[in-house]
XYZ file of C-alpha atoms in Angstrom:
361
model
C 0.001 -0.003 -0.001
C 2.898 2.366 0.789
C 4.265 1.946 -2.721
C 0.914 2.778 -4.281
C 0.516 5.810 -2.008
C 3.949 7.072 -3.054
C 3.064 6.518 -6.712
C -0.164 8.498 -6.375
C 1.654 11.212 -4.407
C 4.392 11.635 -7.013
C 1.879 11.519 -9.871
C -0.149 14.241 -8.153
C 2.887 16.491 -7.797
C 3.931 15.815 -11.404
C 0.412 16.586 -12.634
C 0.302 19.820 -10.652
C 3.698 20.919 -11.998
C 2.620 20.019 -15.526
C -0.595 22.011 -15.180
C 1.277 24.956 -13.643
C 3.755 24.882 -16.523
C 0.923 24.826 -19.035
C -0.822 27.664 -17.210
C 2.303 29.844 -17.166
C 2.952 29.028 -20.827
C -0.602 30.096 -21.670
C -0.195 33.312 -19.684
C 3.105 34.021 -21.455
C 1.465 33.579 -24.854
C -1.410 35.808 -23.767
C 1.124 38.407 -22.639
C 2.840 38.251 -26.035
C -0.511 38.487 -27.858
C -1.762 41.429 -25.802
C 1.643 43.074 -26.148
C 1.367 42.765 -29.934
C -2.125 44.287 -29.827
C -0.817 47.152 -27.720
C 2.048 47.597 -30.197
C -0.439 47.820 -33.086
C -2.268 50.599 -31.251
C 1.025 52.377 -30.632
C 1.955 52.113 -34.331
C -1.126 54.110 -35.295
C -0.309 56.781 -32.713
C 3.339 56.882 -33.855
C 2.318 57.385 -37.476
C 0.167 60.359 -36.464
C 2.938 61.754 -34.253
C 5.532 61.547 -37.039
C 3.200 63.289 -39.480
C 2.499 65.975 -36.879
C 6.233 66.539 -36.307
C 6.801 66.774 -40.073
C 3.915 69.248 -40.332
C 5.350 71.402 -37.540
C 8.699 71.714 -39.345
C 6.925 72.366 -42.657
C 4.819 75.136 -41.107
C 7.889 76.659 -39.493
C 9.687 76.635 -42.849
C 6.691 78.242 -44.558
C 6.534 81.031 -41.969
C 10.255 81.666 -42.279
C 11.592 84.352 -44.652
C 11.782 82.934 -48.194
C 15.139 82.636 -49.884
C 15.824 85.350 -52.477
C 16.357 84.147 -55.989
C 16.566 80.466 -55.107
C 14.438 78.206 -57.197
C 14.319 74.415 -57.283
C 13.462 72.623 -60.488
C 11.918 69.157 -60.283
C 12.148 66.723 -63.153
C 10.525 63.322 -62.897
C 11.349 60.317 -64.998
C 9.287 57.224 -64.253
C 10.317 53.789 -65.467
C 7.966 50.867 -64.903
C 9.232 47.303 -64.835
C 6.692 44.463 -64.652
C 7.827 41.059 -63.429
C 5.308 38.253 -64.088
C 7.636 35.310 -63.710
C 5.552 33.929 -60.862
C 2.283 35.654 -61.713
C 2.853 37.948 -58.750
C 2.049 41.643 -58.434
C 3.821 44.027 -60.804
C 7.100 45.417 -59.477
C 7.294 49.160 -60.191
C 10.659 50.923 -60.160
C 10.504 54.742 -60.238
C 13.385 57.122 -60.894
C 13.181 60.778 -59.796
C 15.709 63.402 -60.885
C 15.952 66.646 -58.873
C 17.756 69.784 -60.041
C 18.614 71.734 -56.893
C 20.166 75.204 -56.383
C 23.870 75.378 -56.987
C 23.594 73.174 -60.098
C 23.263 70.143 -57.864
C 21.455 67.212 -59.358
C 20.220 64.240 -57.344
C 18.890 61.103 -58.934
C 16.708 58.945 -56.738
C 15.377 55.451 -57.532
C 13.122 53.204 -55.530
C 10.585 50.417 -55.773
C 6.908 50.876 -55.161
C 7.061 54.669 -55.449
C 4.147 56.594 -56.900
C 4.192 59.891 -58.790
C 2.943 61.858 -55.769
C 5.855 60.516 -53.732
C 8.182 62.776 -55.726
C 6.817 65.904 -54.058
C 6.759 64.175 -50.640
C 10.440 63.278 -50.976
C 11.264 66.848 -51.946
C 9.246 68.336 -49.067
C 11.027 66.102 -46.562
C 14.336 67.193 -48.044
C 13.650 70.923 -47.689
C 12.122 70.416 -44.220
C 15.225 68.552 -43.048
C 17.492 71.163 -44.603
C 15.562 73.890 -42.767
C 15.413 72.020 -39.445
C 16.416 68.407 -38.648
C 14.006 65.942 -37.098
C 13.503 67.099 -33.490
C 13.505 64.656 -30.583
C 12.013 67.087 -28.058
C 9.049 67.786 -30.346
C 8.655 64.051 -30.933
C 8.616 63.317 -27.179
C 6.072 66.071 -26.543
C 3.771 64.658 -29.195
C 4.218 61.108 -27.868
C 3.329 62.200 -24.328
C 0.309 64.069 -25.689
C -0.710 60.814 -27.385
C -0.532 58.941 -24.014
C 2.725 57.192 -24.934
C 6.045 57.223 -23.059
C 8.887 59.364 -24.465
C 11.332 57.871 -26.937
C 14.637 56.245 -26.030
C 17.848 55.501 -27.938
C 17.076 58.236 -30.465
C 19.676 58.441 -33.244
C 20.177 59.553 -36.846
C 21.218 56.943 -39.366
C 21.938 56.306 -43.037
C 19.465 54.107 -44.895
C 20.365 51.596 -47.585
C 16.736 51.090 -48.570
C 14.168 53.847 -48.618
C 10.670 53.330 -47.219
C 8.233 56.219 -47.272
C 6.196 54.966 -44.331
C 7.604 54.354 -40.827
C 8.877 50.830 -40.223
C 8.174 49.061 -36.953
C 9.723 46.136 -35.119
C 8.820 44.643 -31.731
C 11.846 43.976 -29.514
C 11.415 41.213 -26.913
C 13.959 42.271 -24.329
C 13.423 42.102 -20.568
C 10.392 44.213 -21.448
C 8.661 44.586 -24.796
C 9.666 47.635 -26.848
C 8.612 49.095 -30.183
C 11.438 50.129 -32.496
C 10.518 52.811 -35.047
C 12.625 53.621 -38.124
C 11.545 56.637 -40.185
C 13.179 57.937 -43.356
C 13.064 61.668 -42.633
C 15.064 62.605 -45.746
C 14.620 59.948 -48.451
C 16.474 62.000 -51.042
C 19.754 61.680 -49.119
C 18.738 58.359 -47.528
C 18.796 59.825 -44.039
C 16.529 58.673 -41.279
C 15.953 58.461 -37.555
C 15.521 55.506 -35.253
C 14.057 55.450 -31.764
C 12.494 53.028 -29.308
C 9.242 53.390 -27.387
C 8.729 51.100 -24.347
C 5.459 49.193 -24.468
C 3.786 49.899 -21.080
C 3.591 46.686 -19.080
C 0.751 48.066 -16.965
C -1.377 48.545 -20.046
C -0.732 44.992 -21.211
C -1.510 43.549 -17.778
C -4.650 45.661 -17.551
C -5.921 44.217 -20.838
C -5.427 40.667 -19.548
C -6.728 41.289 -16.004
C -9.606 38.819 -16.373
C -7.190 36.173 -17.670
C -4.917 36.678 -14.648
C -7.931 36.475 -12.323
C -9.115 33.198 -13.870
C -5.557 31.791 -13.735
C -5.215 32.737 -10.064
C -8.551 31.109 -9.261
C -7.522 28.006 -11.204
C -4.196 27.779 -9.333
C -5.982 28.119 -5.980
C -8.318 25.252 -6.909
C -5.345 23.121 -7.960
C -3.474 23.869 -4.731
C -6.551 23.039 -2.631
C -7.057 19.745 -4.500
C -3.413 18.773 -4.034
C -3.430 19.632 -0.323
C -6.678 17.715 0.174
C -5.307 14.733 -1.740
C -2.033 14.710 0.196
C -3.943 14.998 3.481
C -6.173 12.081 2.460
C -3.120 10.013 1.514
C -1.432 10.714 4.864
C -4.600 9.796 6.772
C -4.912 6.592 4.751
C -1.267 5.814 5.420
C -1.819 6.284 9.161
C -4.890 4.040 9.030
C -2.893 1.405 7.157
C -0.186 1.574 9.826
C -2.755 1.054 12.597
C -4.362 -1.785 10.634
C -0.976 -3.403 10.076
C -0.087 -3.188 13.778
C -3.516 -4.541 14.720
C -3.094 -7.502 12.375
C 0.332 -8.245 13.822
C -1.134 -8.237 17.337
C -4.036 -10.430 16.240
C -1.698 -12.924 14.595
C 0.450 -12.935 17.722
C -2.598 -13.537 19.935
C -3.831 -16.352 17.715
C -0.464 -18.090 17.889
C -0.536 -18.159 21.692
C -1.593 -21.473 23.305
C -4.893 -21.496 25.108
C -4.488 -21.142 28.859
C -6.913 -21.743 31.649
C -7.298 -19.478 34.630
C -6.575 -22.148 37.231
C -3.731 -20.105 38.614
C -0.775 -22.140 37.304
C 0.600 -19.040 35.574
C 0.489 -17.063 38.808
C 3.974 -15.818 39.720
C 5.081 -13.689 42.652
C 8.069 -11.454 42.199
C 8.897 -9.388 45.267
C 5.622 -7.722 46.242
C 4.117 -8.084 42.777
C 1.865 -10.799 41.441
C 2.168 -11.523 37.723
C -0.706 -13.331 36.007
C 0.444 -14.193 32.515
C -2.920 -15.622 31.474
C -4.704 -12.386 32.405
C -1.930 -10.029 31.221
C -1.974 -8.448 34.661
C 0.450 -7.079 37.247
C -0.811 -6.529 40.792
C 1.054 -4.835 43.624
C -1.079 -4.374 46.703
C -4.263 -2.621 45.582
C -2.689 -1.383 42.342
C -3.535 -3.347 39.236
C -1.862 -2.761 35.831
C -3.100 -4.366 32.621
C -0.565 -5.350 29.971
C -0.848 -6.111 26.297
C -0.106 -9.629 25.130
C 3.297 -8.576 23.796
C 4.161 -6.766 27.041
C 3.087 -9.815 29.034
C 5.268 -12.018 26.799
C 8.288 -9.776 27.346
C 7.747 -9.648 31.120
C 7.344 -13.450 31.188
C 10.717 -13.904 29.480
C 12.319 -11.641 32.065
C 10.496 -13.205 35.026
C 11.445 -16.729 33.939
C 15.074 -15.801 34.553
C 15.108 -13.282 37.426
C 18.450 -11.594 38.122
C 19.765 -13.032 34.864
C 20.468 -11.384 31.538
C 17.948 -12.177 28.833
C 19.480 -11.512 25.377
C 17.818 -8.798 23.348
C 17.606 -11.025 20.258
C 15.758 -13.697 22.236
C 13.079 -11.212 23.308
C 12.706 -9.832 19.769
C 12.346 -13.282 18.208
C 9.874 -14.429 20.862
C 7.681 -11.310 20.841
C 7.938 -10.112 17.201
C 9.375 -12.981 15.224
C 12.355 -10.977 13.894
C 15.040 -8.674 15.261
C 14.714 -5.784 12.789
C 15.653 -2.249 13.676
C 12.022 -1.117 13.818
C 11.131 -3.911 16.246
C 14.215 -3.039 18.308
C 12.915 0.508 18.701
C 9.477 -0.873 19.612
C 11.097 -3.065 22.290
C 12.623 0.010 23.927
C 9.150 1.533 24.144
C 7.676 -1.633 25.698
C 10.488 -1.847 28.283
C 9.821 1.775 29.268
C 6.144 0.923 29.793
C 7.014 -2.143 31.925
C 9.292 -0.013 34.095
C 6.410 2.347 34.789
C 4.144 -0.634 35.511
C 6.411 -1.970 38.315
C 7.604 1.332 39.764
C 5.271 0.965 42.779
C 7.260 -2.157 43.821
C 10.701 -1.082 45.054
C 11.914 -4.696 45.061
C 11.647 -4.919 41.249
C 13.663 -3.142 38.574
C 14.450 -3.715 34.917
C 18.055 -2.924 33.983
C 19.523 -2.498 30.522
C 22.748 -4.377 29.950
C 24.532 -2.524 27.134
C 24.886 -4.580 23.946
C 23.617 -7.707 25.739
C 20.007 -7.528 26.813
C 17.777 -6.886 29.800
C 17.762 -8.057 33.406
C 14.830 -8.229 35.834
C 16.385 -7.427 39.189
C 14.460 -8.933 42.129
C 15.469 -8.088 45.712
C 15.068 -11.184 47.870
């Protein structure tokens, strides 16, 4: 029974750990999902913020004093290349040529560009030349849009030009949204910055999921504690049943005795009735168990002589195991208390030999 109890106990713990692992894995995936949803919301706000920052610089440039005699000429040459090798969408390559003041000519090529992008590229160029992309304005607009200020802001050179802001979610110790914006496509200049994704907002969106998970974990913990408690109670009952069966078997093996008084034995001032499992000293009567009576009988059969420990164990328990040896110590302690009212009797322990019933004559 002990082996089966241990098996159930270990299986219960393994099942709980497995369910906890699955629950935490589910919560982690929910955190990632809600973080991605929050990032999508932040992308829309970032796009509006970047357009607002670009508009602020454009308005400032318009209000500034115009340059005298400076005129920019814009020439557009559009080449379209269609690739149908895999029946996919047509790939459009556009080439824009800008004649700028100072006889400077810039040729710009890119895929997926439309005709109206030519003026957008030029406007970003003149805005950047008038005033570079401003981090303090960006942070003010982000805060106004209920987002945290930017971090790791830097200017960079782009190898590939994208007209719209590009986003990437960084899974560091906390989720972050990386934004790359080509502020000056004509010269392939851009800015990059990071916006932390608020953890509180993500947790707030999954509050009901956390509540259900907490309730589920409490139910699991209660079930495990109840199961372990039931197993321990059953184990204790099995131990009592096992001890009872051992006593019953021992009693059944004993020969039947009559109460004619032949097992009556006087030791000092004490009368020992083996058939009744009884010790009597004067008016004091002490009842013994069958095993205690058997032990006392072995000692009383050889008063003032050493009775080997192994002999008592084999006679009373049938084997001299360590557990039975500990039980013998307990029974000897009980017998000492049973005869303490008779000063002529004493049970002595002879180290590494056995026990001796000392009787004063």
